[in-house]
CSV table of C-alpha atoms in Angstrom, one decimal:
chain,number,residue,atom,x,y,z
A,1,MET,CA,93.5,113.4,131.6
A,2,LYS,CA,93.8,113.9,135.7
A,3,ILE,CA,94.7,110.9,137.7
A,4,GLY,CA,94.1,112.7,141.5
A,5,ASN,CA,95.7,116.4,140.9
A,6,ILE,CA,98.5,115.1,138.3
A,7,ASP,CA,98.1,115.9,135.1
A,8,LEU,CA,98.3,114.3,132.5
A,9,GLY,CA,97.8,116.9,129.6
A,10,ASN,CA,95.2,115.5,126.7
A,11,ARG,CA,95.7,112.0,125.6
A,12,PRO,CA,98.7,110.9,127.1
A,13,VAL,CA,100.4,108.0,126.5
A,14,MET,CA,102.5,106.6,128.9
A,15,LEU,CA,104.4,103.6,129.1
A,16,ALA,CA,102.7,100.4,131.0
A,17,PRO,CA,104.4,97.6,133.3
A,18,MET,CA,106.4,95.1,132.4
A,19,GLU,CA,108.6,92.7,134.8
A,20,ASP,CA,112.5,93.2,133.9
A,21,VAL,CA,111.9,95.3,131.2
A,22,THR,CA,110.8,99.0,132.7
A,23,ASP,CA,113.6,99.5,135.1
A,24,PRO,CA,115.0,103.4,135.9
A,25,SER,CA,116.9,103.5,132.5
A,26,PHE,CA,114.1,102.7,130.3
A,27,ARG,CA,111.1,104.5,132.3
A,28,LEU,CA,113.6,108.2,131.8
A,29,ILE,CA,114.2,107.1,128.4
A,30,CYS,CA,110.3,106.5,127.5
A,31,LYS,CA,109.6,110.0,130.0
A,32,GLU,CA,112.2,111.5,127.5
A,33,GLN,CA,110.6,110.8,124.4
A,34,GLY,CA,107.4,112.0,125.2
A,35,ALA,CA,105.5,109.4,128.0
A,36,ALA,CA,103.4,111.5,129.9
A,37,MET,CA,103.5,108.3,132.2
A,38,VAL,CA,106.2,105.6,132.9
A,39,TYR,CA,105.6,102.2,135.4
A,40,THR,CA,107.9,100.5,137.9
A,41,GLU,CA,108.3,96.4,136.7
A,42,PHE,CA,105.8,95.1,139.3
A,43,VAL,CA,106.5,94.5,142.6
A,44,SER,CA,105.8,91.4,145.3
A,45,ALA,CA,104.3,92.8,148.4
A,46,GLU,CA,104.7,89.4,149.9
A,47,ALA,CA,108.7,90.0,149.0
A,48,LEU,CA,108.0,94.3,149.8
A,49,VAL,CA,106.8,92.8,153.4
A,50,ARG,CA,109.2,90.4,153.4
A,51,ASP,CA,112.5,93.0,152.7
A,52,ILE,CA,114.0,91.1,149.8
A,53,PRO,CA,116.9,93.4,148.7
A,54,SER,CA,116.1,92.6,144.7
A,55,THR,CA,112.1,94.0,145.3
A,56,VAL,CA,113.1,96.5,147.5
A,57,ARG,CA,115.5,98.1,144.7
A,58,LYS,CA,112.5,98.5,142.2
A,59,LEU,CA,111.1,101.0,144.5
A,60,GLN,CA,114.1,103.0,143.1
A,61,ILE,CA,112.9,106.0,141.5
A,62,ASN,CA,113.9,109.4,140.5
A,63,ALA,CA,113.2,112.4,140.3
A,64,GLU,CA,112.6,113.2,136.3
A,65,GLU,CA,110.6,110.2,135.3
A,66,ARG,CA,107.8,112.2,137.3
A,67,PRO,CA,105.1,111.5,137.3
A,68,VAL,CA,105.9,107.4,138.2
A,69,ALA,CA,103.4,104.6,139.3
A,70,ILE,CA,105.1,101.8,141.1
A,71,GLN,CA,103.3,98.6,141.1
A,72,ILE,CA,102.3,96.1,143.2
A,73,TYR,CA,100.4,92.6,142.5
A,74,GLY,CA,99.9,90.1,145.5
A,75,ARG,CA,96.3,87.4,146.3
A,76,GLU,CA,96.3,88.9,150.7
A,77,PRO,CA,94.7,92.1,151.8
A,78,GLU,CA,97.0,92.4,155.0
A,79,ALA,CA,99.7,91.8,152.7
A,80,MET,CA,98.6,94.1,149.8
A,81,VAL,CA,97.8,96.6,152.4
A,82,GLU,CA,101.5,96.5,154.1
A,83,ALA,CA,102.8,96.6,151.1
A,84,ALA,CA,101.1,99.7,150.3
A,85,LYS,CA,102.2,101.8,153.2
A,86,ILE,CA,105.9,100.7,152.5
A,87,VAL,CA,105.5,102.3,148.9
A,88,GLU,CA,104.0,104.7,149.7
A,89,LYS,CA,107.4,106.0,152.1
A,90,ALA,CA,109.2,105.6,148.4
A,91,GLN,CA,107.3,108.2,147.1
A,92,PRO,CA,105.3,107.8,144.2
A,93,ASP,CA,102.8,110.1,141.9
A,94,ILE,CA,100.7,106.6,142.0
A,95,ILE,CA,100.0,102.5,143.7
A,96,ASP,CA,98.5,100.3,141.4
A,97,ILE,CA,97.1,98.0,141.5
A,98,ASN,CA,98.3,94.9,139.4
A,99,PHE,CA,95.3,92.9,138.4
A,100,GLY,CA,96.6,92.2,135.1
A,101,CYS,CA,99.4,89.7,134.7
A,102,PRO,CA,98.7,87.0,133.1
A,103,VAL,CA,101.8,84.4,134.1
A,104,LYS,CA,100.9,81.6,135.7
A,105,ARG,CA,103.9,82.3,138.4
A,106,VAL,CA,101.1,85.1,139.4
A,107,ALA,CA,97.9,83.7,138.5
A,108,GLY,CA,98.3,80.8,138.4
A,109,LYS,CA,98.7,81.3,142.8
A,110,GLY,CA,95.6,84.2,142.8
A,111,ALA,CA,97.1,87.0,142.2
A,112,GLY,CA,97.1,89.4,139.1
A,113,ALA,CA,95.1,88.2,136.8
A,114,GLY,CA,94.5,85.3,139.1
A,115,MET,CA,92.1,87.1,140.7
A,116,LEU,CA,89.5,87.4,138.4
A,117,ARG,CA,88.8,84.2,139.3
A,118,ASP,CA,88.1,86.1,144.2
A,119,ILE,CA,85.4,89.1,143.1
A,120,PRO,CA,85.0,90.1,147.1
A,121,LYS,CA,88.4,89.1,148.0
A,122,LEU,CA,89.8,91.6,144.6
A,123,LEU,CA,87.3,94.0,145.9
A,124,ASP,CA,88.7,94.3,149.8
A,125,ILE,CA,91.7,94.4,148.4
A,126,THR,CA,91.3,97.6,146.2
A,127,GLU,CA,89.5,99.0,149.0
A,128,SER,CA,92.0,98.4,152.3
A,129,VAL,CA,95.1,100.0,150.1
A,130,VAL,CA,92.4,102.9,149.4
A,131,LYS,CA,92.0,103.3,152.7
A,132,ALA,CA,95.2,102.7,153.9
A,133,VAL,CA,97.9,105.5,152.0
A,134,ASN,CA,97.1,108.9,151.4
A,135,LEU,CA,97.7,108.9,147.4
A,136,PRO,CA,95.8,107.8,143.8
A,137,VAL,CA,95.6,104.4,143.9
A,138,THR,CA,95.3,102.9,140.2
A,139,VAL,CA,94.2,99.3,139.3
A,140,LYS,CA,95.5,97.7,136.2
A,141,THR,CA,93.3,94.4,134.9
A,142,ARG,CA,92.0,92.7,132.3
A,143,LEU,CA,88.1,91.8,130.4
A,144,GLY,CA,87.9,88.9,132.9
A,145,TRP,CA,89.5,85.7,133.3
A,146,ASP,CA,88.8,84.0,129.8
A,147,CYS,CA,86.0,84.4,127.1
A,148,ASN,CA,83.2,83.2,129.3
A,149,SER,CA,82.8,85.5,132.1
A,150,LYS,CA,84.1,88.9,130.7
A,151,ILE,CA,83.2,91.4,133.8
A,152,ILE,CA,84.7,94.1,133.1
A,153,GLY,CA,81.6,95.9,132.5
A,154,ASP,CA,80.2,95.5,136.1
A,155,LEU,CA,84.1,95.4,137.9
A,156,GLY,CA,84.6,98.6,136.3
A,157,PRO,CA,81.4,100.9,138.9
A,158,ARG,CA,82.9,98.4,141.3
A,159,LEU,CA,86.4,99.7,141.8
A,160,GLN,CA,85.2,103.1,140.9
A,161,ASP,CA,83.4,103.0,143.9
A,162,CYS,CA,85.6,101.1,145.8
A,163,GLY,CA,87.5,105.2,146.1
A,164,ILE,CA,90.4,104.3,142.6
A,165,ALA,CA,91.4,107.0,141.2
A,166,ALA,CA,91.6,105.8,137.5
A,167,LEU,CA,91.8,102.0,135.4
A,168,THR,CA,93.6,100.9,133.0
A,169,VAL,CA,92.1,98.0,131.2
A,170,HIS,CA,94.4,95.1,128.8
A,171,GLY,CA,91.7,94.3,125.8
A,172,ARG,CA,92.7,90.4,127.0
A,173,THR,CA,91.5,88.2,129.1
A,174,ARG,CA,94.1,85.9,131.3
A,175,SER,CA,93.5,82.9,129.3
A,176,GLN,CA,94.2,84.5,126.0
A,177,MET,CA,98.1,85.6,127.5
A,178,TYR,CA,98.9,87.9,125.3
A,179,THR,CA,98.0,86.0,122.0
A,180,GLY,CA,95.0,86.9,119.4
A,181,GLU,CA,94.0,90.3,119.7
A,182,ALA,CA,93.4,92.7,121.5
A,183,ASP,CA,89.4,93.4,122.0
A,184,TRP,CA,88.5,96.9,122.9
A,185,GLU,CA,84.8,96.7,122.6
A,186,PRO,CA,84.8,96.7,126.0
A,187,ILE,CA,86.4,99.0,126.9
A,188,GLY,CA,84.9,101.6,124.6
A,189,GLU,CA,82.2,100.2,125.9
A,190,LEU,CA,83.1,100.8,129.5
A,191,LYS,CA,84.4,104.1,128.8
A,192,ALA,CA,80.7,105.6,128.2
A,193,ASP,CA,79.3,103.7,131.0
A,194,PRO,CA,77.5,107.0,132.5
A,195,ARG,CA,78.1,105.1,135.8
A,196,MET,CA,81.9,105.8,135.5
A,197,GLU,CA,83.8,108.4,136.3
A,198,ILE,CA,87.4,107.6,137.0
A,199,PRO,CA,89.9,108.3,133.9
A,200,ILE,CA,89.4,105.1,131.7
A,201,ILE,CA,93.1,103.5,130.1
A,202,GLY,CA,93.6,101.1,128.0
A,203,ASN,CA,95.4,98.7,126.8
A,204,GLY,CA,96.7,95.6,124.8
A,205,ASP,CA,98.1,96.1,120.6
A,206,ILE,CA,99.5,99.3,120.4
A,207,THR,CA,102.5,99.6,118.4
A,208,SER,CA,102.2,102.9,116.3
A,209,PRO,CA,101.3,106.0,116.0
A,210,GLU,CA,98.0,105.1,114.1
A,211,LYS,CA,95.9,102.3,116.4
A,212,ALA,CA,97.1,105.3,119.8
A,213,LEU,CA,95.6,108.1,117.6
A,214,GLU,CA,93.0,105.1,117.0
A,215,ALA,CA,91.6,103.4,119.9
A,216,PHE,CA,91.2,107.8,120.7
A,217,GLU,CA,89.0,108.6,118.7
A,218,LYS,CA,87.0,105.4,118.6
A,219,PHE,CA,87.0,104.3,122.0
A,220,ASN,CA,86.5,107.7,123.7
A,221,VAL,CA,89.3,106.2,126.0
A,222,ASP,CA,91.6,108.9,128.5
A,223,GLY,CA,94.0,107.5,127.8
A,224,VAL,CA,96.7,105.0,126.1
A,225,MET,CA,99.1,102.4,128.1
A,226,VAL,CA,101.8,100.7,125.7
A,227,GLY,CA,103.9,97.7,126.7
A,228,ARG,CA,105.3,95.6,124.4
A,229,GLY,CA,105.1,98.2,121.2
A,230,SER,CA,108.1,100.0,123.4
A,231,ILE,CA,110.3,97.6,123.8
A,232,GLY,CA,113.6,98.2,121.7
A,233,ALA,CA,111.3,101.2,120.8
A,234,PRO,CA,111.4,103.9,123.1
A,235,TRP,CA,111.6,106.4,120.6
A,236,ILE,CA,108.2,105.5,120.3
A,237,PHE,CA,105.9,107.2,122.7
A,238,ARG,CA,107.0,110.4,120.6
A,239,GLU,CA,106.1,109.5,117.4
A,240,MET,CA,102.6,108.7,119.5
A,241,LYS,CA,102.5,112.3,121.0
A,242,GLU,CA,103.6,113.7,117.6
A,243,PHE,CA,100.4,112.3,115.0
A,244,ILE,CA,97.9,112.4,117.6
A,245,GLY,CA,98.6,115.8,118.4
A,246,LYS,CA,99.1,116.9,115.4
A,247,GLY,CA,99.0,113.8,112.8
A,248,GLU,CA,102.2,114.3,111.5
A,249,LYS,CA,104.4,110.9,111.5
A,250,ILE,CA,107.6,111.9,111.7
A,251,GLU,CA,110.8,109.4,111.7
A,252,ILE,CA,113.5,108.8,114.1
A,253,PRO,CA,116.8,109.0,112.5
A,254,VAL,CA,118.6,105.5,112.5
A,255,GLU,CA,121.6,107.5,114.9
A,256,LYS,CA,119.7,108.4,117.9
A,257,LYS,CA,118.0,105.2,117.9
A,258,PHE,CA,121.0,103.2,118.1
A,259,ASP,CA,121.8,106.4,120.3
A,260,MET,CA,118.9,104.6,122.8
A,261,LEU,CA,120.3,101.7,122.2
A,262,LEU,CA,123.4,101.8,124.2
A,263,ARG,CA,122.4,104.4,126.6
A,264,GLN,CA,120.1,101.2,127.9
A,265,LEU,CA,122.7,99.0,127.5
A,266,ARG,CA,125.6,101.0,129.4
A,267,GLU,CA,123.7,102.3,131.9
A,268,SER,CA,122.9,98.5,132.5
A,269,ILE,CA,125.8,97.5,132.7
A,270,GLU,CA,127.0,100.8,134.3
A,271,SER,CA,123.7,99.2,137.5
A,272,LYS,CA,124.2,95.9,137.4
A,273,ASP,CA,127.4,94.1,136.3
A,274,GLU,CA,128.4,93.7,132.0
A,275,ARG,CA,127.4,89.8,132.0
A,276,ARG,CA,124.3,90.8,134.2
A,277,GLY,CA,123.7,94.4,132.4
A,278,ILE,CA,123.7,92.8,129.4
A,279,LEU,CA,121.5,89.3,129.4
A,280,HIS,CA,119.1,92.3,130.9
A,281,ILE,CA,119.0,95.2,127.2
A,282,ARG,CA,119.1,91.8,124.6
A,283,ARG,CA,115.2,91.3,125.0
A,284,HIS,CA,115.2,95.0,123.7
A,285,MET,CA,118.3,94.6,121.7
A,286,ALA,CA,115.9,90.9,120.3
A,287,ALA,CA,113.1,93.3,119.4
A,288,THR,CA,113.9,96.3,118.2
A,289,PRO,CA,111.6,96.9,115.1
A,290,PHE,CA,114.7,98.7,113.6
A,291,LEU,CA,116.7,96.0,112.6
A,292,LYS,CA,114.0,94.1,111.5
A,293,GLY,CA,113.8,93.2,107.6
A,294,LEU,CA,117.6,93.9,106.9
A,295,PRO,CA,118.6,91.7,104.1
A,296,ASP,CA,121.0,89.1,104.9
A,297,PHE,CA,120.7,90.0,108.7
A,298,ARG,CA,120.5,87.3,111.0
A,299,PRO,CA,124.6,86.0,111.5
A,300,THR,CA,124.8,89.7,112.8
A,301,ARG,CA,121.6,88.3,114.6
A,302,ILE,CA,123.4,85.9,116.3
A,303,ARG,CA,126.3,88.2,116.7
A,304,MET,CA,124.5,90.2,118.0
A,305,LEU,CA,122.5,88.6,120.7
A,306,ARG,CA,125.5,86.4,121.7
A,307,ALA,CA,128.3,89.9,122.4
A,308,ASN,CA,129.1,88.8,125.7
A,309,THR,CA,130.8,93.1,125.8
A,310,LEU,CA,129.3,96.5,125.7
A,311,GLU,CA,133.3,96.3,122.9
A,312,GLU,CA,131.6,94.0,121.4
A,313,LEU,CA,128.6,95.5,120.7
A,314,GLU,CA,129.8,98.0,120.1
A,315,GLU,CA,132.3,97.5,116.9
A,316,ILE,CA,128.7,95.1,116.2
A,317,PHE,CA,126.3,98.5,115.9
A,318,LYS,CA,129.6,99.7,114.3
A,319,GLU,CA,129.4,97.9,111.1
A,320,ILE,CA,125.6,97.5,111.1
A,321,LYS,CA,125.5,101.3,111.0
A,322,ASN,CA,128.0,100.7,108.3
A,323,VAL,CA,126.6,98.8,105.8
A,324,TYR,CA,122.9,99.1,106.6
A,325,PHE,CA,122.6,102.7,107.0
A,326,PRO,CA,125.4,104.5,105.6
A,327,ALA,CA,123.3,107.1,104.4
A,328,THR,CA,122.7,108.1,107.5
A,329,LYS,CA,120.9,112.7,108.3
A,330,GLU,CA,119.4,113.7,111.3
A,331,THR,CA,115.6,114.4,110.2
A,332,VAL,CA,114.2,115.4,113.5
């Protein structure tokens, strides 16, 4: 699969853009684990134009994580064009436009998935951004605003006509937020539409190697994007890559999983400070699947999520390994 001149290989699995999740450290770990492309946290066009420091910092990318896309969102064409030009100077491989974020503070103000209620402006923004920059421009969106307006079948070709290089579709409407099951049928129908020539990337509920392979085989998408399934589990990309490419299920050693979480924790503290760094990583520790279902783990889990220092967390991790995984082996 190619986006512009960027070759992502056959059946690529990508890391989705997620606010407060896809920071440089997490992106690089996911890349090392097999993510074909990674995306930054989404960037507010208006905040970027106003040169808000916390927003500008989101443009920082490392050579090791390439290919990388910077995603922007906004509701006014002028601000989106100016923001895209600023992003281009940061030299990502791709600029992605967010027309899919469902959260109230974004969609409720007409940006993100809120643009699905104003298709003329959505198309105006897309075409204006494409014309304003020399980098490939892609779009990420949803099926529609609600169950009565699943418009992606009509919207996809119109976005393609605006000049985008690829389209990612999350299989839910904005009204669904993240509830219920993602509906991949409209994504498959869009991919089968003879008018579509650009790559179609599917997103939504890809939480296992089996689901990733099914997305390719059943719906014939060009690529798959993984979001929440990667939180606390960056190794999921390696598992998916092996299963899709070789049909083999691999077991990532527990020791390596601990190492990745500790690396995230230390790098988060290094880039922020101890308090903010730990707060940032708590979401990953709470979500990590290999600590779920352990017997009598609740008290330890509470301690882990309440710990305030790196030293405390390192000791808790040692305790977890000694109690629950005393015979960890290097199997991969």
